[in-house]
Short mmCIF file of C-alpha atoms and ligand atoms in Angstrom, two decimals:
data_model
loop_
_atom_site.label_atom_id
_atom_site.label_comp_id
_atom_site.label_asym_id
_atom_site.label_seq_id
_atom_site.Cartn_x
_atom_site.Cartn_y
_atom_site.Cartn_z
CA HIS A 117 23.27 67.52 31.38
CA ALA A 118 25.00 69.60 34.01
CA LYS A 119 27.31 71.13 31.41
CA LYS A 120 24.37 72.34 29.33
CA SER A 121 22.80 74.27 32.13
CA ILE A 122 26.21 75.83 32.92
CA SER A 123 26.74 77.04 29.31
CA LYS A 124 23.28 78.48 29.22
CA ASN A 125 23.91 80.43 32.39
CA ALA A 126 27.14 82.29 31.88
CA ALA A 127 27.11 83.45 35.53
CA PHE A 128 27.95 79.86 36.65
CA TYR A 129 31.04 79.89 34.47
CA SER A 130 33.11 82.09 36.73
CA PRO A 131 36.87 82.55 36.23
CA ALA A 132 37.30 81.17 39.74
CA MET A 133 35.72 77.92 38.63
CA ASP A 134 38.17 77.72 35.69
CA ASP A 135 41.00 78.14 38.10
CA GLU A 136 39.71 75.27 40.28
CA THR A 137 39.31 73.05 37.14
CA ARG A 138 42.79 73.94 35.92
CA LYS A 139 44.25 73.25 39.40
CA ARG A 140 42.58 69.85 39.47
CA LEU A 141 43.83 68.92 36.02
CA ASP A 142 47.31 70.02 37.08
CA ILE A 143 47.18 67.64 40.09
CA ILE A 144 45.99 64.79 37.94
CA ARG A 145 48.77 65.33 35.38
CA ASN A 146 51.42 65.61 38.09
CA LEU A 147 50.08 62.56 39.86
CA GLN A 148 50.21 60.51 36.66
CA HIS A 149 53.71 61.73 35.95
CA ASP A 150 55.00 60.99 39.48
CA PHE A 151 53.21 57.58 39.48
CA GLU A 152 54.95 56.68 36.19
CA CYS A 153 58.25 57.82 37.56
CA GLU A 154 57.72 55.61 40.63
CA LYS A 155 57.63 58.55 43.00
CA LEU A 156 54.58 57.41 45.02
CA GLU A 157 55.16 55.74 48.39
CA VAL A 158 53.19 53.45 50.69
CA TRP A 159 53.40 54.07 54.39
CA TYR A 160 52.15 51.80 57.08
CA GLN A 161 50.10 52.46 60.27
CA PRO A 162 50.02 49.86 63.06
CA GLN A 163 46.73 48.44 64.32
CA ILE A 164 46.76 47.45 67.99
CA ASP A 165 44.90 44.85 70.07
CA LEU A 166 43.41 46.91 72.89
CA LEU A 167 43.72 44.13 75.45
CA THR A 168 47.27 42.99 74.82
CA GLU A 169 48.52 46.20 73.19
CA GLU A 170 50.25 44.02 70.59
CA THR A 171 50.41 45.16 67.01
CA VAL A 172 48.12 42.82 65.07
CA GLY A 173 47.95 44.54 61.73
CA VAL A 174 49.08 47.45 59.58
CA GLU A 175 47.16 49.65 57.18
CA ALA A 176 48.87 50.62 53.93
CA LEU A 177 48.36 54.39 53.16
CA LEU A 178 49.43 56.10 49.95
CA ARG A 179 51.86 58.97 50.20
CA TRP A 180 52.71 61.55 47.51
CA ARG A 181 55.07 64.59 47.80
CA ASP A 182 55.18 67.67 45.62
CA SER A 183 58.34 68.96 43.99
CA LYS A 184 59.20 70.72 47.28
CA GLY A 185 58.97 67.46 49.21
CA GLU A 186 55.71 68.55 50.97
CA PHE A 187 53.04 65.82 51.32
CA ILE A 188 49.89 66.26 49.47
CA SER A 189 47.00 64.78 51.43
CA PRO A 190 45.29 61.57 50.07
CA GLU A 191 42.07 63.32 50.97
CA VAL A 192 42.94 65.74 48.09
CA PHE A 193 44.50 63.49 45.48
CA VAL A 194 42.68 60.09 45.95
CA PRO A 195 39.32 61.57 44.87
CA LEU A 196 41.07 63.08 41.79
CA ALA A 197 42.78 59.72 41.11
CA GLU A 198 39.28 58.27 41.21
CA TYR A 199 37.77 60.97 39.03
CA SER A 200 40.49 60.49 36.39
CA GLY A 201 40.49 56.68 36.60
CA LEU A 202 44.18 56.66 37.62
CA ILE A 203 43.23 54.99 40.89
CA VAL A 204 42.85 51.59 39.01
CA GLU A 205 46.54 51.42 38.14
CA ILE A 206 47.71 53.10 41.30
CA GLY A 207 45.55 50.80 43.42
CA LYS A 208 47.03 47.77 41.73
CA TRP A 209 50.50 49.06 42.49
CA VAL A 210 49.56 49.77 46.23
CA LEU A 211 48.30 46.19 46.53
CA ALA A 212 51.32 44.64 44.93
CA GLU A 213 53.75 46.81 47.02
CA SER A 214 51.85 46.06 50.26
CA VAL A 215 51.75 42.29 49.70
CA ARG A 216 55.47 42.38 48.80
CA ARG A 217 56.15 44.04 52.18
CA LEU A 218 53.88 41.62 53.95
CA LYS A 219 55.98 38.79 52.58
CA VAL A 220 59.12 40.52 54.06
CA LEU A 221 57.35 40.71 57.46
CA ILE A 222 56.36 37.05 57.38
CA ALA A 223 59.97 36.12 56.50
CA ALA A 224 61.14 38.16 59.53
CA GLY A 225 58.95 36.02 61.76
CA TYR A 226 55.82 38.20 61.96
CA SER A 227 53.62 35.48 60.67
CA HIS A 228 50.45 36.87 62.36
CA ILE A 229 50.50 40.47 61.22
CA ARG A 230 47.67 41.46 58.78
CA MET A 231 48.13 43.91 55.94
CA ALA A 232 45.12 46.16 55.21
CA VAL A 233 44.77 47.86 51.81
CA ASN A 234 42.19 50.47 50.83
CA VAL A 235 40.23 49.68 47.69
CA SER A 236 38.23 52.19 45.65
CA VAL A 237 34.90 51.38 43.86
CA LEU A 238 36.56 51.92 40.50
CA GLN A 239 38.85 48.98 41.16
CA PHE A 240 35.78 46.82 41.63
CA ARG A 241 34.39 47.87 38.32
CA ASP A 242 37.61 46.57 36.64
CA GLN A 243 36.67 43.02 35.68
CA SER A 244 40.17 41.74 36.30
CA PHE A 245 40.39 42.98 39.92
CA VAL A 246 39.54 39.72 41.73
CA ASN A 247 42.01 37.81 39.62
CA TYR A 248 44.67 40.38 40.16
CA VAL A 249 44.30 40.07 43.93
CA LYS A 250 44.64 36.28 43.67
CA TYR A 251 47.60 36.66 41.36
CA VAL A 252 49.50 38.93 43.76
CA ILE A 253 48.81 36.64 46.73
CA ASP A 254 50.03 33.55 44.74
CA LEU A 255 53.05 35.45 43.43
CA HIS A 256 54.35 36.07 46.95
CA GLY A 257 52.93 32.92 48.39
CA ILE A 258 51.35 34.66 51.44
CA PRO A 259 48.37 33.28 53.35
CA PRO A 260 45.31 35.06 51.91
CA LYS A 261 43.86 35.62 55.41
CA LEU A 262 46.72 38.01 56.13
CA LEU A 263 45.49 40.34 53.39
CA GLU A 264 42.49 42.55 54.30
CA LEU A 265 40.76 44.84 51.86
CA GLU A 266 39.19 48.00 53.21
CA ILE A 267 36.08 49.26 51.56
CA THR A 268 33.84 52.22 52.43
CA GLU A 269 30.09 52.26 52.60
CA SER A 270 29.95 54.33 49.46
CA VAL A 271 31.87 51.64 47.52
CA VAL A 272 29.08 49.22 48.34
CA MET A 273 26.22 51.62 47.71
CA ASP A 274 27.63 52.68 44.31
CA GLU A 275 27.59 49.21 42.77
CA PRO A 276 26.02 46.78 45.21
CA GLU A 277 25.75 43.83 42.77
CA ILE A 278 29.20 44.00 41.34
CA VAL A 279 30.87 44.78 44.67
CA ILE A 280 29.04 41.97 46.62
CA GLN A 281 29.87 39.43 43.97
CA ALA A 282 33.55 40.37 43.98
CA LEU A 283 33.69 40.41 47.74
CA ASN A 284 32.21 36.88 47.89
CA GLN A 285 34.84 35.68 45.45
CA LEU A 286 37.60 37.16 47.46
CA LYS A 287 36.20 35.96 50.67
CA ALA A 288 35.99 32.42 49.27
CA PHE A 289 39.67 32.71 48.39
CA GLY A 290 40.42 33.53 52.06
CA VAL A 291 41.03 37.34 51.84
CA HIS A 292 39.62 39.32 54.75
CA ILE A 293 37.23 42.31 54.27
CA ALA A 294 36.83 45.41 56.46
CA ILE A 295 34.30 48.12 56.24
CA ASP A 296 36.08 51.43 56.62
CA ASP A 297 34.83 54.77 58.16
CA PHE A 298 31.75 52.95 59.40
CA GLY A 299 28.90 55.18 60.28
CA THR A 300 29.67 58.05 57.97
CA GLY A 301 28.23 56.73 54.74
CA PHE A 302 24.75 56.78 53.29
CA SER A 303 24.22 53.22 54.30
CA SER A 304 21.02 51.47 55.08
CA MET A 305 21.51 48.91 57.81
CA SER A 306 20.24 46.17 55.67
CA TYR A 307 23.21 45.92 53.27
CA ILE A 308 25.77 45.28 56.01
CA GLN A 309 24.40 41.72 56.53
CA LYS A 310 24.83 40.94 52.89
CA LEU A 311 28.57 41.60 52.90
CA PRO A 312 31.14 38.95 53.81
CA LEU A 313 32.85 41.18 56.44
CA ASP A 314 35.49 40.38 59.04
CA ARG A 315 36.14 43.71 60.57
CA LEU A 316 34.26 46.89 61.24
CA LYS A 317 36.33 50.13 61.45
CA ILE A 318 34.55 52.68 63.64
CA ASP A 319 35.02 56.10 62.04
CA ARG A 320 37.15 58.52 64.07
CA SER A 321 34.30 61.05 64.30
CA PHE A 322 32.66 58.63 66.87
CA VAL A 323 35.94 58.21 68.76
CA LYS A 324 36.82 61.94 68.94
CA ASP A 325 34.79 63.01 71.92
CA ILE A 326 34.36 59.59 73.56
CA ASP A 327 36.47 60.49 76.58
CA THR A 328 34.92 63.91 77.30
CA ASN A 329 31.33 63.34 76.26
CA LYS A 330 29.28 61.17 78.61
CA ASP A 331 26.88 60.19 75.82
CA ALA A 332 28.80 57.34 74.27
CA PHE A 333 25.66 55.66 73.06
CA ILE A 334 26.37 55.93 69.32
CA ALA A 335 29.87 54.45 69.65
CA GLN A 336 28.34 51.75 71.95
CA ALA A 337 25.62 51.02 69.43
CA ILE A 338 28.24 50.62 66.64
CA VAL A 339 30.40 48.29 68.80
CA ASN A 340 27.31 46.26 69.69
CA LEU A 341 26.24 46.07 66.07
CA GLY A 342 29.71 44.83 65.12
CA LYS A 343 29.59 42.22 67.82
CA GLN A 344 26.09 41.01 66.90
CA LEU A 345 27.36 40.51 63.35
CA GLY A 346 30.32 38.57 64.62
CA LEU A 347 32.87 41.10 63.46
CA ILE A 348 36.06 42.32 64.99
CA THR A 349 35.69 46.04 65.85
CA ILE A 350 38.53 48.58 65.48
CA ALA A 351 38.44 52.25 66.54
CA GLU A 352 40.03 54.73 64.15
CA GLY A 353 41.80 57.99 65.08
CA VAL A 354 42.66 57.09 68.69
CA GLU A 355 44.89 59.98 69.82
CA ARG A 356 44.52 59.88 73.66
CA LYS A 357 44.88 57.15 76.31
CA SER A 358 41.50 58.06 77.65
CA GLN A 359 39.89 57.40 74.22
CA ALA A 360 41.58 53.98 74.04
CA SER A 361 40.42 52.98 77.54
CA GLN A 362 36.91 54.21 76.84
CA MET A 363 36.69 52.27 73.53
CA LEU A 364 38.01 49.19 75.35
CA LYS A 365 35.30 49.66 78.01
CA LEU A 366 32.67 49.66 75.26
CA GLY A 367 33.98 46.33 74.10
CA THR A 368 36.08 47.47 71.07
CA ASP A 369 38.75 44.87 70.06
CA GLU A 370 41.43 47.01 68.36
CA ALA A 371 42.52 50.51 67.77
CA GLN A 372 44.55 52.56 65.26
CA GLY A 373 45.71 56.11 65.78
CA TYR A 374 48.45 58.57 66.64
CA LEU A 375 48.45 57.40 70.32
CA PHE A 376 50.07 54.20 69.20
CA ALA A 377 51.79 55.15 65.99
CA LYS A 378 51.56 57.47 62.98
CA PRO A 379 51.77 56.03 59.49
CA MET A 380 55.55 55.42 58.72
CA PRO A 381 57.81 54.16 55.93
CA PHE A 382 58.42 50.46 55.76
CA SER A 383 62.00 50.72 57.09
CA ASP A 384 60.65 52.43 60.25
CA LEU A 385 57.90 49.82 60.64
CA LYS A 386 60.41 47.08 60.88
CA THR A 387 62.17 48.92 63.71
CA TYR A 388 58.86 49.69 65.41
CA LEU A 389 57.77 46.06 65.31
CA LEU A 390 60.92 44.88 67.11
CA SER A 391 59.54 46.50 70.30
CA HIS A 392 55.79 46.39 69.67
CA SER A 393 55.02 42.85 68.55
CA TYR A 394 56.01 39.36 69.47
CA GLN A 395 57.39 37.06 66.83
CA LYS A 396 55.63 33.74 66.74
CA VAL A 397 58.44 31.94 64.87
CA ALA A 398 62.18 32.50 64.65
CA PRO A 399 63.09 35.01 61.98
CA ASP A 400 64.23 33.55 58.72
CA ASN A 401 67.76 35.08 58.31
CA THR A 402 68.58 33.28 55.07
P1 LIG B 672 41.34 55.89 55.81
O1 LIG B 672 41.36 54.64 55.05
O2 LIG B 672 40.11 55.99 56.72
O3 LIG B 672 42.70 56.00 56.59
C1 LIG B 672 42.80 56.48 57.87
C2 LIG B 672 43.26 57.94 57.83
O4 LIG B 672 43.35 58.42 59.21
C3 LIG B 672 44.75 58.09 57.31
O5 LIG B 672 44.77 59.35 56.62
C4 LIG B 672 45.53 58.14 58.60
O6 LIG B 672 46.78 58.83 58.38
C5 LIG B 672 44.59 58.95 59.44
N1 LIG B 672 44.85 58.73 60.89
C6 LIG B 672 45.33 57.71 61.52
N2 LIG B 672 45.42 57.87 62.86
C7 LIG B 672 44.95 59.07 63.14
C8 LIG B 672 44.73 59.91 64.32
O7 LIG B 672 44.98 59.43 65.47
N3 LIG B 672 44.18 61.17 64.18
C9 LIG B 672 43.88 61.64 62.89
N4 LIG B 672 43.34 62.87 62.86
N5 LIG B 672 44.02 60.93 61.74
C10 LIG B 672 44.54 59.69 61.83
P2 LIG B 672 45.49 59.50 55.24
O8 LIG B 672 46.69 58.61 55.19
O9 LIG B 672 45.65 60.95 54.96
O10 LIG B 672 44.43 58.89 54.19
C11 LIG B 672 43.22 59.54 54.05
C12 LIG B 672 42.29 58.63 53.20
O11 LIG B 672 42.79 58.46 51.89
C13 LIG B 672 42.17 57.20 53.72
O12 LIG B 672 41.28 57.17 54.82
C14 LIG B 672 41.61 56.52 52.50
O13 LIG B 672 40.22 56.76 52.35
C15 LIG B 672 42.40 57.26 51.37
N6 LIG B 672 43.51 56.48 50.96
C16 LIG B 672 44.77 56.45 51.54
N7 LIG B 672 45.56 55.52 50.82
C17 LIG B 672 44.81 54.95 49.88
C18 LIG B 672 44.99 53.96 48.91
O14 LIG B 672 46.10 53.35 48.76
N8 LIG B 672 43.92 53.67 48.04
C19 LIG B 672 42.71 54.26 48.19
N9 LIG B 672 41.69 53.94 47.39
N10 LIG B 672 42.47 55.18 49.17
C20 LIG B 672 43.49 55.55 49.98
MG1 LIG B 673 41.29 52.68 55.42
MG1 LIG B 674 39.00 54.92 57.83
MG1 LIG B 675 38.72 57.76 55.48
#
């Protein structure tokens, strides 16, 4: 439909647009190549309890470097991985990799730390997704409640029926669900009650000016909504101490952001946790 109107109107078909299209196809081809060559990485960003300042979880974040070793932002390549369908296979790999790392943390005595993994709507459209999640959990023998899947509002709005059904199955299995970037989507308030959620991630746009702007009422309303729904609330993008203390004042439970730690490779995470989290049980050194 859109294509037809473009070909009728040659003015739309500018050389610049061809360049853009070619650039995108290049990125997709390179991404597929590097994924197949096992060059993608998963980094981990700590999530902190605002009261105790203990690390209570980590979010798995995909990392990809170009041939010069420079990082390409997931904001650029994840949408292209979705557009091309590559995200289905890449997403499975991120999940397997993250759960494998979670198992290592548990064996090291961190039996309370959650692993949060981002999930795209295309993965929900894949019929085998729910079973794959169960398979990976069973394979590594981790408690399902230590795995949390992060979905955005657009994931839910795209395919409400399919997504809600899958989420209910995952929830019944014990997996936790977080709504990511909350407040930025095209959501109606009604759908949020229908989802089996555990955690609400307050988008960083609401956290940004919380310490300088006296009108904190939107952030307060989101925190209150989360509490009314019985969810744990977590502030995203906390970069300053004053933002953390302000979010705590509003009643936010947890925070994630550069103030505490940037995303890091797994080897650095293990070092970080030695000084930022208590171990509930003695490490298993066998
Ligand atoms: P997200 O899930 O909302 O992840 C949080 C993003 O905020 C991450 O960006 C993180 O590095 C960044 N961040 C954390 N703390 C701060 C801070 O204090 N200040 C600022 N300015 N930013 C902060 P990142 O890693 O570039 O990822 C961007 C987005 O790409 C993610 O947003 C998520 O939507 C997507 N993404 C990343 N990894 C995956 C993945 O494995 N699968 C899928 N489907 N999407 C992913
Ligand atoms: Mg996320
Ligand atoms: Mg987010
Ligand atoms: Mg985001």
